[in-house]
mmCIF file of C-alpha atoms in Angstrom:
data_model
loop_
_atom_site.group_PDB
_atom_site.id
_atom_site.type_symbol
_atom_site.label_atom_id
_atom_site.label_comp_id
_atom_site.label_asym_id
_atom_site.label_seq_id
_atom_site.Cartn_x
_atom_site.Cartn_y
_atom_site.Cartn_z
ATOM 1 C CA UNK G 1 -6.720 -13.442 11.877
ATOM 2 C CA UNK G 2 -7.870 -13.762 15.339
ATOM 3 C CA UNK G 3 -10.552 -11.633 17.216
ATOM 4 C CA UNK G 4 -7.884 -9.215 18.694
ATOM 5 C CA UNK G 5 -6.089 -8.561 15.053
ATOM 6 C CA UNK G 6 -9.986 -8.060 13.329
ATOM 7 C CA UNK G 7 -10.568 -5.945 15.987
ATOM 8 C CA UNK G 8 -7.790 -3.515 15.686
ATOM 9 C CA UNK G 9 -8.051 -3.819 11.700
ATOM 10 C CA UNK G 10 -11.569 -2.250 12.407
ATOM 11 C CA UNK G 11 -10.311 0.015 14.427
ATOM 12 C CA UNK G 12 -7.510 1.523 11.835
ATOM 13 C CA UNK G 13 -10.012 1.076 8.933
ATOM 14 C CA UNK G 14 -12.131 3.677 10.903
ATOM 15 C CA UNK G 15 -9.508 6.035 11.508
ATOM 16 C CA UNK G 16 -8.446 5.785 7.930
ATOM 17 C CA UNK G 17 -12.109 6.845 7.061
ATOM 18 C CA UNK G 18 -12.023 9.408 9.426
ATOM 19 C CA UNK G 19 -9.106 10.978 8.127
ATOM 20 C CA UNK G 20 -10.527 11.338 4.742
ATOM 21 C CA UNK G 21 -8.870 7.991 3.024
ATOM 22 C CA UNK G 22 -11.104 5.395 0.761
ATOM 23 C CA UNK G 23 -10.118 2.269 1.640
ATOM 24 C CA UNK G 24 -9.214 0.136 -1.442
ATOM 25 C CA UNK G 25 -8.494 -3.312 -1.901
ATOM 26 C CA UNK G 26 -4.322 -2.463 -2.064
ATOM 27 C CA UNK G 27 -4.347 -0.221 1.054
ATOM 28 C CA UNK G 28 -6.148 -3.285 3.177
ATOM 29 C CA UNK G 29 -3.242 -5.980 1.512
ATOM 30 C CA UNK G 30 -0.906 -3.237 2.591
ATOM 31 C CA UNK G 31 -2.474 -3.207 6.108
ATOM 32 C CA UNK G 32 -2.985 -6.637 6.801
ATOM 33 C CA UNK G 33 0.855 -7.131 5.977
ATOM 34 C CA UNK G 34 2.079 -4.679 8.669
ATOM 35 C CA UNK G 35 -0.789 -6.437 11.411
ATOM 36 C CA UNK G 36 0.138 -10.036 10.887
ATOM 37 C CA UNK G 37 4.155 -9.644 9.904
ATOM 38 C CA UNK G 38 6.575 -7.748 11.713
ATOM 39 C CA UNK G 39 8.103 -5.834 8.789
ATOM 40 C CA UNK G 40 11.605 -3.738 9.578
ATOM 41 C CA UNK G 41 10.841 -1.580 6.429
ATOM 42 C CA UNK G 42 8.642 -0.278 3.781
ATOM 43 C CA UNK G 43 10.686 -2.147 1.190
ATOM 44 C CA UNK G 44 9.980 -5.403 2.825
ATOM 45 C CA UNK G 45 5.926 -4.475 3.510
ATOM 46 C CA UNK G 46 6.126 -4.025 -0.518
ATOM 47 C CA UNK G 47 7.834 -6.696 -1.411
ATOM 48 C CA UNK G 48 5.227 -8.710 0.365
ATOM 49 C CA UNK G 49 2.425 -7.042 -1.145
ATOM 50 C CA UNK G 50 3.640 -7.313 -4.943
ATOM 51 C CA UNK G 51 3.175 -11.037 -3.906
ATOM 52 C CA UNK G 52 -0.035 -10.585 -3.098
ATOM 53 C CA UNK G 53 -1.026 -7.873 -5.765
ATOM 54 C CA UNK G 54 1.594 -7.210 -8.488
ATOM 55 C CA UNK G 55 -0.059 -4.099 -9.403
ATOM 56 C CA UNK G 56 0.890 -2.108 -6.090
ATOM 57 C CA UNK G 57 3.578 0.360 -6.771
ATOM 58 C CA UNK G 58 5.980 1.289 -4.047
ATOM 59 C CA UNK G 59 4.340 4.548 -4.026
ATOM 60 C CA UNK G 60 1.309 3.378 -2.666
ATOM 61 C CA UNK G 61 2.862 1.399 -0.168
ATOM 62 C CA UNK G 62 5.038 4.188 1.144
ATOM 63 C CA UNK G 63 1.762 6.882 1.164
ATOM 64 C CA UNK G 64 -0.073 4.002 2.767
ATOM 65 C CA UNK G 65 2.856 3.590 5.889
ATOM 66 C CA UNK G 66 2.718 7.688 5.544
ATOM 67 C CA UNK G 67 -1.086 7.431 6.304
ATOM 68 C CA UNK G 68 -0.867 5.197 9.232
ATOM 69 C CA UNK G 69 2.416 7.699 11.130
ATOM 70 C CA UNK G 70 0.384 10.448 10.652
ATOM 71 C CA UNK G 71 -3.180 9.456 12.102
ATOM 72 C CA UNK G 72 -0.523 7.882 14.883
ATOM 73 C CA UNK G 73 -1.423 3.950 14.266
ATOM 74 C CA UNK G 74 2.526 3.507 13.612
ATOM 75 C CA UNK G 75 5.728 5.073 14.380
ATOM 76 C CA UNK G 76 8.235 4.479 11.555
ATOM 77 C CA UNK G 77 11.419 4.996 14.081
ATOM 78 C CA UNK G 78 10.623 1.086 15.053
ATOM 79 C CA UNK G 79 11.545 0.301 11.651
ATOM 80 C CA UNK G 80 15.056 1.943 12.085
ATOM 81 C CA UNK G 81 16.745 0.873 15.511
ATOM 82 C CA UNK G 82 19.156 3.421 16.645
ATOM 83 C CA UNK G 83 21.153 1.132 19.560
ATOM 84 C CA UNK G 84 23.451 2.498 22.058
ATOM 85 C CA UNK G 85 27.053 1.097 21.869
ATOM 86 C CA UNK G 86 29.136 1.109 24.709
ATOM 87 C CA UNK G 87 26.491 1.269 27.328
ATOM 88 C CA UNK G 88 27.031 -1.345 29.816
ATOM 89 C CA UNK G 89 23.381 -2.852 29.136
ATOM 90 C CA UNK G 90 23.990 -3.033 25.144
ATOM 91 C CA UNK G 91 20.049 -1.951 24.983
ATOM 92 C CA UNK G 92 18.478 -3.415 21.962
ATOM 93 C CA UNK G 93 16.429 -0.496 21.007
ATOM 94 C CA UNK G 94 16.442 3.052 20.740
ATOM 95 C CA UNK G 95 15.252 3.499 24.718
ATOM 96 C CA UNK G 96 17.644 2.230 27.323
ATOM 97 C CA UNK G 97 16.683 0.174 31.009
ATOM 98 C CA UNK G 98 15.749 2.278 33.682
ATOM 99 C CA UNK G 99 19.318 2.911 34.687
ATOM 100 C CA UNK G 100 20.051 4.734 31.217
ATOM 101 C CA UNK G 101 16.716 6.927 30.159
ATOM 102 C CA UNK G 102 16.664 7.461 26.590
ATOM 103 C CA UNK G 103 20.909 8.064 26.089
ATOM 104 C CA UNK G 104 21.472 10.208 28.019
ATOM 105 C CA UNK G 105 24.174 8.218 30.246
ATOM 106 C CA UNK G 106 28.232 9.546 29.693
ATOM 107 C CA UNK G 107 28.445 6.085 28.008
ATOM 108 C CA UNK G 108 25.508 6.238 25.833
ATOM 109 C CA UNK G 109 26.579 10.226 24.747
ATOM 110 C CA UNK G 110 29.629 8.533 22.597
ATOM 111 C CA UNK G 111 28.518 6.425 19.570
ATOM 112 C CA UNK G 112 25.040 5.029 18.396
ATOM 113 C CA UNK G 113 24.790 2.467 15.980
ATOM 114 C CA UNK G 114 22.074 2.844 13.396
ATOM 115 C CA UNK G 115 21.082 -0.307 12.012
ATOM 116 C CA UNK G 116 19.496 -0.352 8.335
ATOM 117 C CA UNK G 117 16.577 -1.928 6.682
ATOM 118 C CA UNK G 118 19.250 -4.901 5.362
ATOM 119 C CA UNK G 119 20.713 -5.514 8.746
ATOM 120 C CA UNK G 120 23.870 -2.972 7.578
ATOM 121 C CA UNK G 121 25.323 -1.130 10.987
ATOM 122 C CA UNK G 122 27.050 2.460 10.816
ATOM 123 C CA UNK G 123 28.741 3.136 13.727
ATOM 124 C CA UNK G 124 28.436 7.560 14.159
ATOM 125 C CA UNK G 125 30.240 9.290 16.827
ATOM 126 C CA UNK G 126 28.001 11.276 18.688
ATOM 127 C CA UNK G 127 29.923 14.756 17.151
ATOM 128 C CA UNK G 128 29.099 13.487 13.520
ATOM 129 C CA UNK G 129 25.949 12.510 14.578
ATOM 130 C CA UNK G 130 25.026 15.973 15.698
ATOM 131 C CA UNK G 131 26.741 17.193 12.703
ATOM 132 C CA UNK G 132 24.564 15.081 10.377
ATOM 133 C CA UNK G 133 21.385 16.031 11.998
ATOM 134 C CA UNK G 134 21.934 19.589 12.138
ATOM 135 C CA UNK G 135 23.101 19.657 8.367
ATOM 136 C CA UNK G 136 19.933 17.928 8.056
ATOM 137 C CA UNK G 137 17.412 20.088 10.055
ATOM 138 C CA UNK G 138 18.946 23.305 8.381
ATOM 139 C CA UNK G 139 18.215 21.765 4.788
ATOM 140 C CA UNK G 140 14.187 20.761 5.956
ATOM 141 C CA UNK G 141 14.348 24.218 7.975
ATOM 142 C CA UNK G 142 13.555 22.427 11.148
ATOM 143 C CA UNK G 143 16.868 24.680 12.661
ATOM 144 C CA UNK G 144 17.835 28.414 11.785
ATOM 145 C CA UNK G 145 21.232 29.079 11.217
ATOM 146 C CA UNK G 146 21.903 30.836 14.713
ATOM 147 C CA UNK G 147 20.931 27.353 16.749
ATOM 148 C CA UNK G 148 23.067 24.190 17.354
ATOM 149 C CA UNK G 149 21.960 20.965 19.111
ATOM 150 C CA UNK G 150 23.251 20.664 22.800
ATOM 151 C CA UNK G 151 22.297 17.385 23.543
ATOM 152 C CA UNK G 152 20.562 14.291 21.425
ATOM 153 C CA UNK G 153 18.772 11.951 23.636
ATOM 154 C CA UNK G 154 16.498 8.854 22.480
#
């Protein structure tokens, strides 16, 4: 680990302190496997940990990457790409060049492809996409009955 990573490894194990968490031996393995690899998923952050300790449960790994969103260290919608389809720059990520902010170009407003933790693509429409997510967001209560989305932008 160079000077940078040690660092910023101080830097989280402070904020994790802060926040109220003891800092065990599994939650720095846990740690030091999302700072020095560049894991797509929880699932592959645990399977490298189980090869370091066999003892950590997927649990811990997931309330460990829950930890680090909320005190803001990471953002889990890196792990997940959500890629525009037919735009004309095929962006990579979830934000577009300049010339397409965040989807909402008439291209980008058609289909989004959401790639999965094994590399699987879905191609959704940008109607069942809204579908999904407002199906979704009146489950969690995030949307009352009487709203609908009117535009998705990333």
């Amino acid at each position: 680990m160079d000077v940078m990573e040690t660092e910023q490894r101080d830097i989280i194990i402070q904020q994790l302190r802060e926040s109220g968490c003891r800092i065990t031996k599994q939650r720095l393995t846990i740690l030091d496997i999302i700072l020095n690899s560049d894991p797509s998923c929880v699932k592959e952050i645990y399977r490298e940990a189980v090869k370091k300790d066999k003892n950590i449960g997927s649990a811990t790994v997931y309330r460990m990457v829950n930890t680090l969103e909320e005190i803001g260290v990471i953002n889990r919608k890196n792990m997940y790409q959500v890629d525009c389809t037919n735009c004309a720059n095929l962006c990579e990520d979830a934000d577009c060049d300049e010339g397409c902010p965040g989807g909402s170009c008439a291209n980008c407003e058609t289909n989004v492809v959401v790639t999965l933790d094994d590399d699987t693509k879905i191609v959704i429409g940008r109607e069942e996409l809204t579908k999904l997510l407002e199906a979704g967001m009146k489950a969690t209560g995030k949307l009352d009955k009487s709203h609908k989305i009117s535009r998705l932008a990333y």
